[in-house]
Structure formats: structure tokens, C-alpha cells
PDB file of C-alpha atoms in Angstrom:
ATOM      1  CA  MET A 135      -9.508  26.795 -53.387  1.00  0.00           C
ATOM      2  CA  ILE A 136      -6.438  26.328 -55.606  1.00  0.00           C
ATOM      3  CA  ASP A 137      -4.317  25.597 -52.512  1.00  0.00           C
ATOM      4  CA  LEU A 138      -6.686  22.788 -51.616  1.00  0.00           C
ATOM      5  CA  ALA A 139      -6.356  20.988 -54.982  1.00  0.00           C
ATOM      6  CA  PRO A 140      -2.985  19.268 -54.297  1.00  0.00           C
ATOM      7  CA  TRP A 141      -4.278  17.980 -50.957  1.00  0.00           C
ATOM      8  CA  LEU A 142      -7.428  16.596 -52.563  1.00  0.00           C
ATOM      9  CA  LEU A 143      -5.394  14.968 -55.328  1.00  0.00           C
ATOM     10  CA  GLY A 144      -3.064  13.412 -52.748  1.00  0.00           C
ATOM     11  CA  LEU A 145      -5.998  12.169 -50.720  1.00  0.00           C
ATOM     12  CA  ALA A 146      -7.581  10.651 -53.841  1.00  0.00           C
ATOM     13  CA  ILE A 147      -4.342   8.825 -54.687  1.00  0.00           C
ATOM     14  CA  VAL A 148      -4.027   7.452 -51.144  1.00  0.00           C
ATOM     15  CA  ALA A 149      -7.664   6.303 -51.249  1.00  0.00           C
ATOM     16  CA  LEU A 150      -7.111   4.568 -54.610  1.00  0.00           C
ATOM     17  CA  VAL A 151      -4.004   2.759 -53.358  1.00  0.00           C
ATOM     18  CA  TRP A 152      -5.843   1.679 -50.211  1.00  0.00           C
ATOM     19  CA  TRP A 153      -8.855   0.478 -52.246  1.00  0.00           C
ATOM     20  CA  ARG A 154      -6.629  -1.621 -54.549  1.00  0.00           C
ATOM     21  CA  ALA A 155      -4.773  -3.107 -51.560  1.00  0.00           C
ATOM     22  CA  MET A 156      -8.057  -4.150 -49.934  1.00  0.00           C
ATOM     23  CA  GLY A 157      -9.149  -5.754 -53.219  1.00  0.00           C
ATOM     24  CA  ALA A 158      -5.883  -7.709 -53.412  1.00  0.00           C
ATOM     25  CA  ARG A 159      -6.256  -8.811 -49.802  1.00  0.00           C
ATOM     26  CA  SER A 160      -9.808  -9.989 -50.453  1.00  0.00           C
ATOM     27  CA  ALA A 161      -8.684 -11.980 -53.513  1.00  0.00           C
ATOM     28  CA  ALA A 162      -5.839 -13.509 -51.482  1.00  0.00           C
ATOM     29  CA  ARG A 163      -8.264 -14.556 -48.729  1.00  0.00           C
ATOM     30  CA  ARG A 164     -10.575 -16.236 -51.268  1.00  0.00           C
ATOM     31  CA  ALA A 165      -7.589 -18.051 -52.813  1.00  0.00           C
ATOM     32  CA  ALA A 166      -6.395 -19.265 -49.396  1.00  0.00           C
ATOM     33  CA  GLN A 167      -9.863 -20.519 -48.475  1.00  0.00           C
ATOM     34  CA  ALA A 168     -10.208 -22.315 -51.824  1.00  0.00           C
ATOM     35  CA  ALA A 169      -6.764 -23.915 -51.504  1.00  0.00           C
ATOM     36  CA  CYS A 170      -7.540 -25.111 -47.984  1.00  0.00           C
ATOM     37  CA  GLU A 171     -10.886 -26.511 -49.088  1.00  0.00           C
ATOM     38  CA  GLU A 172      -9.228 -28.326 -51.996  1.00  0.00           C
ATOM     39  CA  ALA A 173      -6.524 -29.767 -49.699  1.00  0.00           C
ATOM     40  CA  ASP A 174      -9.178 -30.819 -47.157  1.00  0.00           C
ATOM     41  CA  VAL A 175      -7.685 -28.746 -44.338  1.00  0.00           C
ATOM     42  CA  ILE A 176      -9.218 -25.986 -42.207  1.00  0.00           C
ATOM     43  CA  PHE A 177      -8.326 -22.370 -42.971  1.00  0.00           C
ATOM     44  CA  ILE A 178      -7.630 -20.317 -39.864  1.00  0.00           C
ATOM     45  CA  ASP A 179      -9.268 -16.970 -40.445  1.00  0.00           C
ATOM     46  CA  GLU A 180      -6.031 -14.977 -40.448  1.00  0.00           C
ATOM     47  CA  LEU A 181      -4.339 -13.444 -43.455  1.00  0.00           C
ATOM     48  CA  ALA A 182      -1.138 -11.524 -42.744  1.00  0.00           C
ATOM     49  CA  PHE A 183       0.610  -9.112 -45.085  1.00  0.00           C
ATOM     50  CA  LYS A 184       4.219 -10.263 -45.443  1.00  0.00           C
ATOM     51  CA  ARG A 185       5.950  -8.307 -48.189  1.00  0.00           C
ATOM     52  CA  ILE A 186       5.514  -5.924 -51.111  1.00  0.00           C
ATOM     53  CA  GLY A 187       7.967  -5.392 -53.925  1.00  0.00           C
ATOM     54  CA  PHE A 188       8.523  -5.789 -57.626  1.00  0.00           C
ATOM     55  CA  SER A 189       9.177  -9.017 -59.530  1.00  0.00           C
ATOM     56  CA  ARG A 190       8.939 -10.213 -63.098  1.00  0.00           C
ATOM     57  CA  ASP A 191       5.873 -11.995 -64.396  1.00  0.00           C
ATOM     58  CA  GLY A 192       5.755 -14.791 -66.981  1.00  0.00           C
ATOM     59  CA  GLN A 193       6.277 -12.360 -69.866  1.00  0.00           C
ATOM     60  CA  GLY A 194       9.272 -10.681 -68.231  1.00  0.00           C
ATOM     61  CA  SER A 195       7.468  -7.468 -67.261  1.00  0.00           C
ATOM     62  CA  TRP A 196       7.935  -5.921 -63.834  1.00  0.00           C
ATOM     63  CA  ARG A 197       4.830  -6.216 -61.646  1.00  0.00           C
ATOM     64  CA  LEU A 198       3.900  -5.075 -58.165  1.00  0.00           C
ATOM     65  CA  THR A 199       4.038  -8.225 -56.042  1.00  0.00           C
ATOM     66  CA  ARG A 200       2.343  -8.713 -52.688  1.00  0.00           C
ATOM     67  CA  ARG A 201       2.904 -11.716 -50.450  1.00  0.00           C
ATOM     68  CA  TYR A 202       0.413 -12.754 -47.792  1.00  0.00           C
ATOM     69  CA  GLY A 203       0.750 -15.477 -45.185  1.00  0.00           C
ATOM     70  CA  PHE A 204      -1.972 -17.635 -43.716  1.00  0.00           C
ATOM     71  CA  GLU A 205      -2.307 -20.577 -41.369  1.00  0.00           C
ATOM     72  CA  PHE A 206      -4.308 -23.778 -41.512  1.00  0.00           C
ATOM     73  CA  TYR A 207      -4.621 -27.076 -39.691  1.00  0.00           C
ATOM     74  CA  SER A 208      -5.660 -30.570 -40.673  1.00  0.00           C
ATOM     75  CA  ARG A 209      -6.395 -32.110 -37.304  1.00  0.00           C
ATOM     76  CA  GLY A 210      -5.467 -31.442 -33.717  1.00  0.00           C
ATOM     77  CA  ASP A 211      -4.025 -28.143 -32.654  1.00  0.00           C
ATOM     78  CA  ARG A 212      -0.860 -27.913 -34.758  1.00  0.00           C
ATOM     79  CA  ARG A 213      -0.831 -25.004 -37.193  1.00  0.00           C
ATOM     80  CA  TYR A 214       0.827 -25.013 -40.606  1.00  0.00           C
ATOM     81  CA  ALA A 215       1.841 -22.052 -42.741  1.00  0.00           C
ATOM     82  CA  GLY A 216       1.024 -21.111 -46.293  1.00  0.00           C
ATOM     83  CA  THR A 217       1.736 -18.148 -48.555  1.00  0.00           C
ATOM     84  CA  ILE A 218      -0.023 -16.439 -51.427  1.00  0.00           C
ATOM     85  CA  GLU A 219       1.826 -14.372 -54.009  1.00  0.00           C
ATOM     86  CA  MET A 220      -0.082 -11.833 -56.054  1.00  0.00           C
ATOM     87  CA  HIS A 221       0.693  -9.595 -59.007  1.00  0.00           C
ATOM     88  CA  GLY A 222      -1.657  -6.672 -58.614  1.00  0.00           C
ATOM     89  CA  GLN A 223      -5.116  -8.171 -58.133  1.00  0.00           C
ATOM     90  CA  ARG A 224      -4.229 -11.575 -59.665  1.00  0.00           C
ATOM     91  CA  VAL A 225      -3.230 -14.620 -57.621  1.00  0.00           C
ATOM     92  CA  VAL A 226       0.027 -15.996 -59.017  1.00  0.00           C
ATOM     93  CA  ARG A 227       0.934 -18.755 -56.570  1.00  0.00           C
ATOM     94  CA  VAL A 228      -0.477 -20.451 -53.508  1.00  0.00           C
ATOM     95  CA  TYR A 229       2.005 -22.441 -51.428  1.00  0.00           C
ATOM     96  CA  MET A 230       0.931 -24.608 -48.526  1.00  0.00           C
ATOM     97  CA  GLY A 231       3.806 -25.834 -46.389  1.00  0.00           C
ATOM     98  CA  PRO A 232       4.496 -29.458 -45.518  1.00  0.00           C
ATOM     99  CA  ARG A 233       1.813 -31.110 -43.419  1.00  0.00           C
ATOM    100  CA  PRO A 234       0.819 -34.633 -42.438  1.00  0.00           C
ATOM    101  CA  VAL A 235      -1.454 -36.453 -44.848  1.00  0.00           C
TER     102      VAL A 235
END
């Protein structure tokens, strides 16, 4: 049973990391939908993981940063790109690329 403990601990850590990543993705999706609704454009139901790394927050502390990409359209069939940057579970910035008004 002692030999099984490190495997169970490793599995628990992997599950925790996965759970937090799914929470961040869910928060990013809600932020993208809200930004598209506010900009009066249509969110295309795709959220793509772009990058993970470390960056400084407003107080100068290092934070785990995730960047997600999404697409939207205003009219017709032309798609436009947007990005969401997150520190942990918190949305830091939503950027919606240039689009016709």
C-alpha cells in the first residue's frame, strides 16, 4: 500500500490541475460571450487554448497566465478574432480585433 501512495498523490495533483484549467476555460468562455454580447456581435462557439506562461500582474507579482482565442462575426460570413488573457481563474483582459462597425 505504501508503494501506491506516490501514484495516488500524483494522480490527485494531475486531477487538481485539470480541474483548475477547466474552471479557467469556463470563465474565459463566459467572458468572451459577455464581450460579444456587449459589442453586439455573435460569438462563435469555439474557444481555443493559445498559450500558458508566467507574467506580472498589476502589483508586480508573477502569476500563471493563460491565453485563449475565440472568433466572432458581426454580419455575413467573415470571422474576426479575439483573445482573453487570464491570471489563474480571473479574467485580466479581453481583446476583440478590428471589425467593421
